[in-house]
PDB file of C-alpha atoms in Angstrom:
ATOM      1  CA  THR A   1     -13.332  23.346  13.564  1.00  0.00           C
ATOM      2  CA  ARG A   2     -13.539  24.220  17.514  1.00  0.00           C
ATOM      3  CA  HIS A   3     -17.086  23.866  17.401  1.00  0.00           C
ATOM      4  CA  ASP A   4     -16.499  20.494  15.863  1.00  0.00           C
ATOM      5  CA  ALA A   5     -13.993  19.045  18.207  1.00  0.00           C
ATOM      6  CA  ARG A   6     -16.288  20.170  21.141  1.00  0.00           C
ATOM      7  CA  ARG A   7     -19.307  18.447  19.936  1.00  0.00           C
ATOM      8  CA  ALA A   8     -17.247  15.389  19.065  1.00  0.00           C
ATOM      9  CA  ALA A   9     -15.839  15.221  22.708  1.00  0.00           C
ATOM     10  CA  MET A  10     -19.684  14.506  23.509  1.00  0.00           C
ATOM     11  CA  THR A  11     -20.622  12.335  21.212  1.00  0.00           C
ATOM     12  CA  PHE A  12     -18.421   8.956  21.061  1.00  0.00           C
ATOM     13  CA  GLU A  13     -16.140   7.114  23.443  1.00  0.00           C
ATOM     14  CA  VAL A  14     -12.816   4.783  22.783  1.00  0.00           C
ATOM     15  CA  HIS A  15     -11.421   2.236  24.338  1.00  0.00           C
ATOM     16  CA  ARG A  16      -7.872   0.544  24.047  1.00  0.00           C
ATOM     17  CA  ARG A  17      -5.972  -2.737  24.864  1.00  0.00           C
ATOM     18  CA  ALA A  18      -2.242  -2.986  24.406  1.00  0.00           C
ATOM     19  CA  PRO A  19      -1.577  -5.809  21.749  1.00  0.00           C
ATOM     20  CA  PRO A  20      -0.298  -9.027  23.640  1.00  0.00           C
ATOM     21  CA  PRO A  21       2.964  -9.233  23.665  1.00  0.00           C
ATOM     22  CA  HIS A  22       3.335 -12.227  20.671  1.00  0.00           C
ATOM     23  CA  LEU A  23       1.485  -9.726  18.473  1.00  0.00           C
ATOM     24  CA  ALA A  24       4.173  -7.222  19.398  1.00  0.00           C
ATOM     25  CA  GLY A  25       5.543  -5.535  15.968  1.00  0.00           C
ATOM     26  CA  ILE A  26       2.767  -6.577  14.167  1.00  0.00           C
ATOM     27  CA  VAL A  27      -0.390  -5.127  15.601  1.00  0.00           C
ATOM     28  CA  ALA A  28       0.380  -1.166  16.355  1.00  0.00           C
ATOM     29  CA  ALA A  29      -2.789  -0.584  18.199  1.00  0.00           C
ATOM     30  CA  ILE A  30      -6.486  -2.384  19.050  1.00  0.00           C
ATOM     31  CA  THR A  31      -9.016   0.394  19.811  1.00  0.00           C
ATOM     32  CA  GLY A  32     -12.844   0.329  19.985  1.00  0.00           C
ATOM     33  CA  TYR A  33     -14.701   3.355  18.863  1.00  0.00           C
ATOM     34  CA  ARG A  34     -18.495   3.953  19.450  1.00  0.00           C
ATOM     35  CA  GLU A  35     -20.949   6.835  18.742  1.00  0.00           C
ATOM     36  CA  THR A  36     -23.126   8.103  20.880  1.00  0.00           C
ATOM     37  CA  ALA A  37     -25.023  10.543  19.487  1.00  0.00           C
ATOM     38  CA  PRO A  38     -26.623  11.568  15.801  1.00  0.00           C
ATOM     39  CA  GLY A  39     -24.627  14.371  14.346  1.00  0.00           C
ATOM     40  CA  TRP A  40     -22.108  13.978  11.735  1.00  0.00           C
ATOM     41  CA  THR A  41     -17.971  13.431  12.447  1.00  0.00           C
ATOM     42  CA  ARG A  42     -15.366  14.388  10.323  1.00  0.00           C
ATOM     43  CA  MET A  43     -11.950  13.398  10.844  1.00  0.00           C
ATOM     44  CA  ARG A  44      -8.373  13.104   8.275  1.00  0.00           C
ATOM     45  CA  GLU A  45      -5.324  11.088   8.895  1.00  0.00           C
ATOM     46  CA  ALA A  46      -2.129  11.994   6.953  1.00  0.00           C
ATOM     47  CA  ALA A  47      -0.678   9.330   4.574  1.00  0.00           C
ATOM     48  CA  PRO A  48      -1.197   6.932   7.668  1.00  0.00           C
ATOM     49  CA  LEU A  49       1.684   4.140   7.434  1.00  0.00           C
ATOM     50  CA  ARG A  50      -0.488   1.786   9.623  1.00  0.00           C
ATOM     51  CA  VAL A  51      -2.733  -0.563   7.615  1.00  0.00           C
ATOM     52  CA  PRO A  52      -6.218  -0.751   9.390  1.00  0.00           C
ATOM     53  CA  LEU A  53      -8.901  -3.758   9.759  1.00  0.00           C
ATOM     54  CA  ILE A  54     -11.828  -1.589  10.468  1.00  0.00           C
ATOM     55  CA  ILE A  55     -14.746  -4.118  11.465  1.00  0.00           C
ATOM     56  CA  SER A  56     -17.896  -2.230  11.885  1.00  0.00           C
ATOM     57  CA  PHE A  57     -21.132  -3.688  13.980  1.00  0.00           C
ATOM     58  CA  GLY A  58     -22.928  -0.083  13.608  1.00  0.00           C
ATOM     59  CA  ALA A  59     -23.114   2.109  10.807  1.00  0.00           C
ATOM     60  CA  PRO A  60     -20.015   1.798   8.597  1.00  0.00           C
ATOM     61  CA  PHE A  61     -17.796   4.797   8.403  1.00  0.00           C
ATOM     62  CA  ARG A  62     -17.495   6.632   4.963  1.00  0.00           C
ATOM     63  CA  ILE A  63     -13.873   6.224   4.337  1.00  0.00           C
ATOM     64  CA  ALA A  64     -12.266   7.941   0.861  1.00  0.00           C
ATOM     65  CA  LEU A  65      -8.711   8.226  -0.371  1.00  0.00           C
ATOM     66  CA  GLY A  66      -7.286  11.782  -0.929  1.00  0.00           C
ATOM     67  CA  ARG A  67     -11.270  13.018  -1.235  1.00  0.00           C
ATOM     68  CA  ALA A  68     -13.965  13.845   0.325  1.00  0.00           C
ATOM     69  CA  PRO A  69     -16.413  10.635   1.140  1.00  0.00           C
ATOM     70  CA  HIS A  70     -20.147   9.623  -0.141  1.00  0.00           C
ATOM     71  CA  GLU A  71     -22.810   7.492   0.432  1.00  0.00           C
ATOM     72  CA  ALA A  72     -21.209   4.474  -1.640  1.00  0.00           C
ATOM     73  CA  ASP A  73     -17.754   4.930   0.035  1.00  0.00           C
ATOM     74  CA  ARG A  74     -20.112   3.630   3.248  1.00  0.00           C
ATOM     75  CA  GLN A  75     -18.674  -0.023   4.084  1.00  0.00           C
ATOM     76  CA  PRO A  76     -17.104  -2.124   6.577  1.00  0.00           C
ATOM     77  CA  SER A  77     -13.348  -1.951   5.276  1.00  0.00           C
ATOM     78  CA  SER A  78      -9.969  -2.504   5.207  1.00  0.00           C
ATOM     79  CA  ALA A  79      -7.219  -0.331   3.221  1.00  0.00           C
ATOM     80  CA  GLY A  80      -3.182  -0.757   2.315  1.00  0.00           C
ATOM     81  CA  LEU A  81      -0.634   2.023   2.309  1.00  0.00           C
ATOM     82  CA  PHE A  82      -1.952   5.318   0.388  1.00  0.00           C
ATOM     83  CA  PRO A  83       0.596   8.198   0.112  1.00  0.00           C
ATOM     84  CA  GLY A  84      -2.126  10.988   1.041  1.00  0.00           C
ATOM     85  CA  PRO A  85      -4.878  12.160   3.264  1.00  0.00           C
ATOM     86  CA  VAL A  86      -7.835   9.535   4.245  1.00  0.00           C
ATOM     87  CA  GLU A  87     -10.585  11.617   4.561  1.00  0.00           C
ATOM     88  CA  ILE A  88     -12.993  10.058   7.317  1.00  0.00           C
ATOM     89  CA  ALA A  89     -17.409  10.504   7.724  1.00  0.00           C
ATOM     90  CA  SER A  90     -19.468   8.885  10.030  1.00  0.00           C
ATOM     91  CA  ASP A  91     -23.530   9.841  10.975  1.00  0.00           C
ATOM     92  CA  GLY A  92     -23.120   9.047  15.056  1.00  0.00           C
ATOM     93  CA  ALA A  93     -24.227   5.931  14.829  1.00  0.00           C
ATOM     94  CA  ALA A  94     -20.443   3.998  14.500  1.00  0.00           C
ATOM     95  CA  ALA A  95     -19.320   1.455  16.234  1.00  0.00           C
ATOM     96  CA  CYS A  96     -16.270  -0.803  15.365  1.00  0.00           C
ATOM     97  CA  VAL A  97     -13.034  -2.245  16.561  1.00  0.00           C
ATOM     98  CA  GLN A  98     -10.166  -1.372  14.399  1.00  0.00           C
ATOM     99  CA  ALA A  99      -6.674  -3.136  14.442  1.00  0.00           C
ATOM    100  CA  ASP A 100      -3.890  -1.153  13.508  1.00  0.00           C
ATOM    101  CA  PHE A 101      -1.182  -3.605  11.201  1.00  0.00           C
ATOM    102  CA  THR A 102       2.500  -2.346  10.997  1.00  0.00           C
ATOM    103  CA  PRO A 103       3.502  -2.967   7.231  1.00  0.00           C
ATOM    104  CA  LEU A 104       5.003  -5.994   7.951  1.00  0.00           C
ATOM    105  CA  GLY A 105       2.401  -7.016  10.337  1.00  0.00           C
ATOM    106  CA  ALA A 106      -0.050  -6.535   7.284  1.00  0.00           C
ATOM    107  CA  VAL A 107       1.823  -8.858   5.774  1.00  0.00           C
ATOM    108  CA  ARG A 108       1.985 -11.452   8.184  1.00  0.00           C
ATOM    109  CA  LEU A 109      -1.787 -10.756   7.714  1.00  0.00           C
ATOM    110  CA  PHE A 110      -2.629 -10.401   4.315  1.00  0.00           C
ATOM    111  CA  GLY A 111       0.497 -11.959   2.374  1.00  0.00           C
ATOM    112  CA  GLY A 112       0.901 -10.878  -1.368  1.00  0.00           C
ATOM    113  CA  ALA A 113      -2.662  -9.461  -1.036  1.00  0.00           C
ATOM    114  CA  LEU A 114      -1.531  -6.772   0.678  1.00  0.00           C
ATOM    115  CA  ALA A 115      -0.117  -4.949  -2.358  1.00  0.00           C
ATOM    116  CA  ASP A 116      -3.849  -5.638  -3.693  1.00  0.00           C
ATOM    117  CA  LEU A 117      -5.072  -3.089  -0.820  1.00  0.00           C
ATOM    118  CA  ALA A 118      -2.687  -0.758  -1.770  1.00  0.00           C
ATOM    119  CA  ASN A 119      -4.014   2.623  -2.797  1.00  0.00           C
ATOM    120  CA  ARG A 120      -8.142   1.841  -2.246  1.00  0.00           C
ATOM    121  CA  MET A 121     -10.356   1.095   0.388  1.00  0.00           C
ATOM    122  CA  VAL A 122     -12.193  -2.548  -0.048  1.00  0.00           C
ATOM    123  CA  PRO A 123     -15.088  -4.405   1.899  1.00  0.00           C
ATOM    124  CA  LEU A 124     -14.151  -6.075   4.866  1.00  0.00           C
ATOM    125  CA  ASP A 125     -15.646  -9.374   2.996  1.00  0.00           C
ATOM    126  CA  LEU A 126     -13.363  -8.753   0.350  1.00  0.00           C
ATOM    127  CA  ALA A 127     -10.345  -8.386   2.410  1.00  0.00           C
ATOM    128  CA  LEU A 128     -11.325 -11.827   4.657  1.00  0.00           C
ATOM    129  CA  GLY A 129     -13.971 -13.341   2.575  1.00  0.00           C
ATOM    130  CA  THR A 130     -16.362 -14.784   4.782  1.00  0.00           C
ATOM    131  CA  ASP A 131     -14.600 -15.123   7.753  1.00  0.00           C
ATOM    132  CA  GLY A 132     -14.726 -11.555   8.155  1.00  0.00           C
ATOM    133  CA  ALA A 133     -18.201 -11.440   7.756  1.00  0.00           C
ATOM    134  CA  ARG A 134     -18.367 -14.051  10.504  1.00  0.00           C
ATOM    135  CA  LEU A 135     -16.244 -12.321  12.496  1.00  0.00           C
ATOM    136  CA  ARG A 136     -18.202  -8.587  12.323  1.00  0.00           C
ATOM    137  CA  GLU A 137     -21.597 -10.494  13.730  1.00  0.00           C
ATOM    138  CA  ARG A 138     -19.862 -12.095  16.473  1.00  0.00           C
ATOM    139  CA  LEU A 139     -18.217  -8.085  17.729  1.00  0.00           C
ATOM    140  CA  GLY A 140     -21.655  -7.039  17.084  1.00  0.00           C
ATOM    141  CA  ALA A 141     -23.351  -9.636  19.405  1.00  0.00           C
ATOM    142  CA  THR A 142     -20.656  -9.434  21.947  1.00  0.00           C
ATOM    143  CA  PRO A 143     -21.658  -6.882  24.833  1.00  0.00           C
ATOM    144  CA  ASP A 144     -18.251  -5.823  26.315  1.00  0.00           C
ATOM    145  CA  TRP A 145     -15.180  -4.355  24.747  1.00  0.00           C
ATOM    146  CA  SER A 146     -12.737  -6.524  26.447  1.00  0.00           C
ATOM    147  CA  THR A 147     -14.342  -9.708  24.881  1.00  0.00           C
ATOM    148  CA  ARG A 148     -14.427  -7.934  21.711  1.00  0.00           C
ATOM    149  CA  PHE A 149     -10.485  -7.330  21.965  1.00  0.00           C
ATOM    150  CA  ALA A 150      -9.588 -10.943  22.726  1.00  0.00           C
ATOM    151  CA  ILE A 151     -12.190 -12.268  19.637  1.00  0.00           C
ATOM    152  CA  VAL A 152      -9.837  -9.902  17.494  1.00  0.00           C
ATOM    153  CA  GLU A 153      -6.719 -10.761  18.665  1.00  0.00           C
ATOM    154  CA  ALA A 154      -7.265 -14.854  18.167  1.00  0.00           C
ATOM    155  CA  PHE A 155      -8.862 -14.223  14.947  1.00  0.00           C
ATOM    156  CA  VAL A 156      -5.869 -12.272  13.768  1.00  0.00           C
ATOM    157  CA  THR A 157      -3.210 -14.782  15.361  1.00  0.00           C
ATOM    158  CA  ALA A 158      -5.231 -17.480  13.774  1.00  0.00           C
ATOM    159  CA  ARG A 159      -4.431 -15.617  10.216  1.00  0.00           C
ATOM    160  CA  LEU A 160      -0.349 -15.072  10.750  1.00  0.00           C
ATOM    161  CA  THR A 161       0.303 -17.164   7.728  1.00  0.00           C
ATOM    162  CA  HIS A 162       2.732 -15.464   5.817  1.00  0.00           C
ATOM    163  CA  ARG A 163       6.005 -13.633   6.356  1.00  0.00           C
ATOM    164  CA  PRO A 164       7.414 -10.602   4.718  1.00  0.00           C
ATOM    165  CA  SER A 165      11.028 -11.798   3.105  1.00  0.00           C
ATOM    166  CA  PRO A 166      14.000 -10.778   5.253  1.00  0.00           C
ATOM    167  CA  GLU A 167      15.536  -8.126   2.419  1.00  0.00           C
ATOM    168  CA  VAL A 168      12.467  -6.322   2.345  1.00  0.00           C
ATOM    169  CA  SER A 169      12.071  -6.143   6.319  1.00  0.00           C
ATOM    170  CA  PHE A 170      15.119  -5.084   6.398  1.00  0.00           C
ATOM    171  CA  ALA A 171      14.741  -2.434   4.183  1.00  0.00           C
ATOM    172  CA  TRP A 172      11.388  -1.418   5.864  1.00  0.00           C
ATOM    173  CA  HIS A 173      13.828  -1.079   9.228  1.00  0.00           C
ATOM    174  CA  ARG A 174      16.152   1.008   7.776  1.00  0.00           C
ATOM    175  CA  LEU A 175      14.095   3.471   6.219  1.00  0.00           C
ATOM    176  CA  ALA A 176      12.332   3.552   9.557  1.00  0.00           C
ATOM    177  CA  ALA A 177      15.287   4.154  11.824  1.00  0.00           C
ATOM    178  CA  THR A 178      16.417   7.072   9.235  1.00  0.00           C
ATOM    179  CA  GLY A 179      12.966   8.344   9.202  1.00  0.00           C
ATOM    180  CA  GLY A 180      13.365   8.401   5.462  1.00  0.00           C
ATOM    181  CA  ALA A 181      16.582  10.151   4.737  1.00  0.00           C
ATOM    182  CA  LEU A 182      18.103   6.744   3.681  1.00  0.00           C
ATOM    183  CA  ARG A 183      18.843   7.256  -0.086  1.00  0.00           C
ATOM    184  CA  ILE A 184      17.303   4.641  -1.804  1.00  0.00           C
ATOM    185  CA  THR A 185      20.611   3.358  -4.056  1.00  0.00           C
ATOM    186  CA  ALA A 186      22.283   2.898  -0.793  1.00  0.00           C
ATOM    187  CA  LEU A 187      19.805   1.341   0.825  1.00  0.00           C
ATOM    188  CA  ALA A 188      20.007  -1.436  -2.489  1.00  0.00           C
ATOM    189  CA  GLU A 189      23.414  -1.626  -2.111  1.00  0.00           C
ATOM    190  CA  GLU A 190      23.108  -3.175   1.863  1.00  0.00           C
ATOM    191  CA  ILE A 191      20.834  -5.490   0.366  1.00  0.00           C
ATOM    192  CA  GLY A 192      23.155  -6.340  -2.594  1.00  0.00           C
ATOM    193  CA  TRP A 193      20.088  -5.800  -4.868  1.00  0.00           C
ATOM    194  CA  SER A 194      19.823  -3.242  -7.693  1.00  0.00           C
ATOM    195  CA  ARG A 195      17.720  -0.194  -7.312  1.00  0.00           C
ATOM    196  CA  GLN A 196      15.198  -1.523  -9.316  1.00  0.00           C
ATOM    197  CA  ARG A 197      15.066  -5.394  -7.776  1.00  0.00           C
ATOM    198  CA  LEU A 198      14.043  -3.179  -4.598  1.00  0.00           C
ATOM    199  CA  HIS A 199      11.584  -1.176  -5.775  1.00  0.00           C
ATOM    200  CA  THR A 200      10.291  -4.293  -7.184  1.00  0.00           C
ATOM    201  CA  ARG A 201       9.545  -6.577  -4.481  1.00  0.00           C
ATOM    202  CA  PHE A 202       9.199  -3.811  -1.487  1.00  0.00           C
ATOM    203  CA  ARG A 203       6.327  -2.695  -3.811  1.00  0.00           C
ATOM    204  CA  ALA A 204       4.971  -6.495  -4.521  1.00  0.00           C
ATOM    205  CA  GLU A 205       4.976  -7.132  -0.518  1.00  0.00           C
ATOM    206  CA  LEU A 206       4.128  -3.678   0.539  1.00  0.00           C
ATOM    207  CA  GLY A 207       2.245  -2.468  -1.870  1.00  0.00           C
ATOM    208  CA  GLN A 208       4.131   1.015  -2.488  1.00  0.00           C
ATOM    209  CA  GLY A 209       8.051   1.436  -3.306  1.00  0.00           C
ATOM    210  CA  PRO A 210      10.669   2.185  -1.247  1.00  0.00           C
ATOM    211  CA  LYS A 211      10.652   5.810  -2.432  1.00  0.00           C
ATOM    212  CA  THR A 212       7.172   6.634  -1.710  1.00  0.00           C
ATOM    213  CA  VAL A 213       7.496   4.790   1.991  1.00  0.00           C
ATOM    214  CA  ALA A 214      10.405   7.033   2.350  1.00  0.00           C
ATOM    215  CA  ARG A 215       8.556  10.239   1.775  1.00  0.00           C
ATOM    216  CA  MET A 216       5.745   8.979   4.094  1.00  0.00           C
ATOM    217  CA  LEU A 217       8.223   8.317   7.233  1.00  0.00           C
ATOM    218  CA  ARG A 218       9.897  11.571   6.614  1.00  0.00           C
ATOM    219  CA  PHE A 219       6.638  13.256   6.484  1.00  0.00           C
ATOM    220  CA  HIS A 220       5.710  11.443   9.856  1.00  0.00           C
ATOM    221  CA  HIS A 221       9.334  12.656  11.083  1.00  0.00           C
ATOM    222  CA  ALA A 222       8.145  16.397  10.539  1.00  0.00           C
ATOM    223  CA  CYS A 223       4.709  15.933  12.169  1.00  0.00           C
ATOM    224  CA  ARG A 224       6.314  14.425  15.386  1.00  0.00           C
ATOM    225  CA  ALA A 225       8.644  17.346  15.366  1.00  0.00           C
ATOM    226  CA  ALA A 226       6.085  20.032  14.808  1.00  0.00           C
ATOM    227  CA  THR A 227       4.370  18.604  18.059  1.00  0.00           C
ATOM    228  CA  ARG A 228       7.517  18.371  20.040  1.00  0.00           C
ATOM    229  CA  ALA A 229       9.670  21.369  19.538  1.00  0.00           C
ATOM    230  CA  ASN A 230       9.543  25.063  18.624  1.00  0.00           C
ATOM    231  CA  THR A 231      11.926  25.532  15.958  1.00  0.00           C
ATOM    232  CA  GLY A 232       9.502  26.910  13.245  1.00  0.00           C
ATOM    233  CA  TRP A 233       8.653  25.340  10.092  1.00  0.00           C
ATOM    234  CA  ALA A 234      11.925  26.220   8.203  1.00  0.00           C
ATOM    235  CA  GLY A 235      13.995  24.206  11.435  1.00  0.00           C
ATOM    236  CA  ILE A 236      11.832  21.488  10.758  1.00  0.00           C
ATOM    237  CA  ALA A 237      12.283  21.254   7.513  1.00  0.00           C
ATOM    238  CA  ALA A 238      16.260  21.189   7.697  1.00  0.00           C
ATOM    239  CA  ASP A 239      15.850  18.552  10.495  1.00  0.00           C
ATOM    240  CA  CYS A 240      13.689  16.494   8.671  1.00  0.00           C
ATOM    241  CA  GLY A 241      15.914  16.458   5.073  1.00  0.00           C
ATOM    242  CA  TYR A 242      13.538  18.488   3.251  1.00  0.00           C
ATOM    243  CA  ALA A 243      15.524  20.483   0.624  1.00  0.00           C
ATOM    244  CA  ASP A 244      14.228  23.871   2.242  1.00  0.00           C
ATOM    245  CA  GLN A 245      10.649  24.919   3.850  1.00  0.00           C
ATOM    246  CA  ALA A 246       8.774  24.849   0.390  1.00  0.00           C
ATOM    247  CA  HIS A 247       9.715  21.566  -0.435  1.00  0.00           C
ATOM    248  CA  LEU A 248       8.348  20.408   3.317  1.00  0.00           C
ATOM    249  CA  ALA A 249       5.309  22.108   2.477  1.00  0.00           C
ATOM    250  CA  ARG A 250       4.715  20.765  -1.220  1.00  0.00           C
ATOM    251  CA  GLU A 251       4.872  17.616   0.961  1.00  0.00           C
ATOM    252  CA  PHE A 252       2.284  18.448   3.520  1.00  0.00           C
ATOM    253  CA  LEU A 253      -0.310  19.403   0.600  1.00  0.00           C
ATOM    254  CA  ASP A 254       0.556  15.860  -0.938  1.00  0.00           C
ATOM    255  CA  LEU A 255       0.325  13.828   1.953  1.00  0.00           C
ATOM    256  CA  GLY A 256      -1.811  15.681   4.204  1.00  0.00           C
ATOM    257  CA  GLY A 257      -4.103  17.537   2.062  1.00  0.00           C
ATOM    258  CA  GLU A 258      -3.274  20.918   3.632  1.00  0.00           C
ATOM    259  CA  PRO A 259      -0.542  23.373   4.225  1.00  0.00           C
ATOM    260  CA  PRO A 260       1.648  22.977   8.018  1.00  0.00           C
ATOM    261  CA  THR A 261       0.309  25.522   9.596  1.00  0.00           C
ATOM    262  CA  THR A 262      -3.359  24.424   8.877  1.00  0.00           C
ATOM    263  CA  TRP A 263      -1.838  20.860   9.845  1.00  0.00           C
ATOM    264  CA  ALA A 264      -0.835  21.786  12.872  1.00  0.00           C
ATOM    265  CA  ARG A 265      -4.193  23.695  13.670  1.00  0.00           C
ATOM    266  CA  ARG A 266      -6.096  20.741  13.139  1.00  0.00           C
ATOM    267  CA  VAL A 267      -4.051  18.641  14.941  1.00  0.00           C
ATOM    268  CA  ALA A 268      -4.447  21.351  17.854  1.00  0.00           C
ATOM    269  CA  ALA A 269      -7.727  21.068  18.163  1.00  0.00           C
ATOM    270  CA  ARG A 270      -8.229  17.275  17.734  1.00  0.00           C
ATOM    271  CA  ASP A 271     -10.053  15.777  20.380  1.00  0.00           C
ATOM    272  CA  PRO A 272      -6.782  14.235  22.559  1.00  0.00           C
ATOM    273  CA  ARG A 273      -8.600  10.520  22.754  1.00  0.00           C
ATOM    274  CA  LEU A 274      -8.152  10.476  18.565  1.00  0.00           C
ATOM    275  CA  ASN A 275      -4.463  11.528  18.792  1.00  0.00           C
ATOM    276  CA  PRO A 276      -2.761   7.906  19.177  1.00  0.00           C
ATOM    277  CA  LEU A 277      -4.617   7.229  15.983  1.00  0.00           C
ATOM    278  CA  ALA A 278      -3.438   9.726  13.655  1.00  0.00           C
ATOM    279  CA  GLU A 279       0.009  10.980  12.572  1.00  0.00           C
ATOM    280  CA  ALA A 280       2.325   8.575  14.266  1.00  0.00           C
ATOM    281  CA  PRO A 281       3.706   5.803  12.098  1.00  0.00           C
TER     282      PRO A 281
END
């Protein structure tokens, strides 16, 4: 609501630094977030195409996939790709550094474990082991954001020990370049694989199959179009490759958790400091 947006604008701070050149294409964004007054804040991200690593050194967020979060969802967290709305709540005492990875960048960090993170949130120590706990303690003991960012960048750089296969990397880039519009059968033929082999390998590395990722990419294409143009939902549906406006509306409900008009109102009311963290892939 507008009241929630005004209250949130007064009760948190956001700090950002562009990832260094050697992390380009791997880390999409590094953000510091700290709440400065008590009171509940709720946010929603729609089918994010970034893989977050959230290192909390304040009160952890409550984060749930596809439903409202509750107390059991309160933990320092990481997650894989999820084709649906991510619901986030905090009590006014959150503080964290969040590194958002591109899907291929997440493979560099997590390797084959990325598939195990799909469709769920996991505690930081499960995602990163004891190194994750030490990282959280170190960030909590560091007084300034610039040093925190440098610590996270060094930590990530040292752990980039995996690589996606050339075929899956090619498939991701082709799907992203077409906004999810490329037919999966045609993509498999470009690679020289069967459709089933592409599905199996793509899902094993990224945690979701290529068809699901294409849906997510097309959804984000529609979200961007809705914020940049005034063609109406029917025009956006046609431009983004949906069968019709009803098809687009169903995808917004499935992937975003709300109708397109409700999504548009929520995005318009959102604190602008959060905009780069939300719908963009």
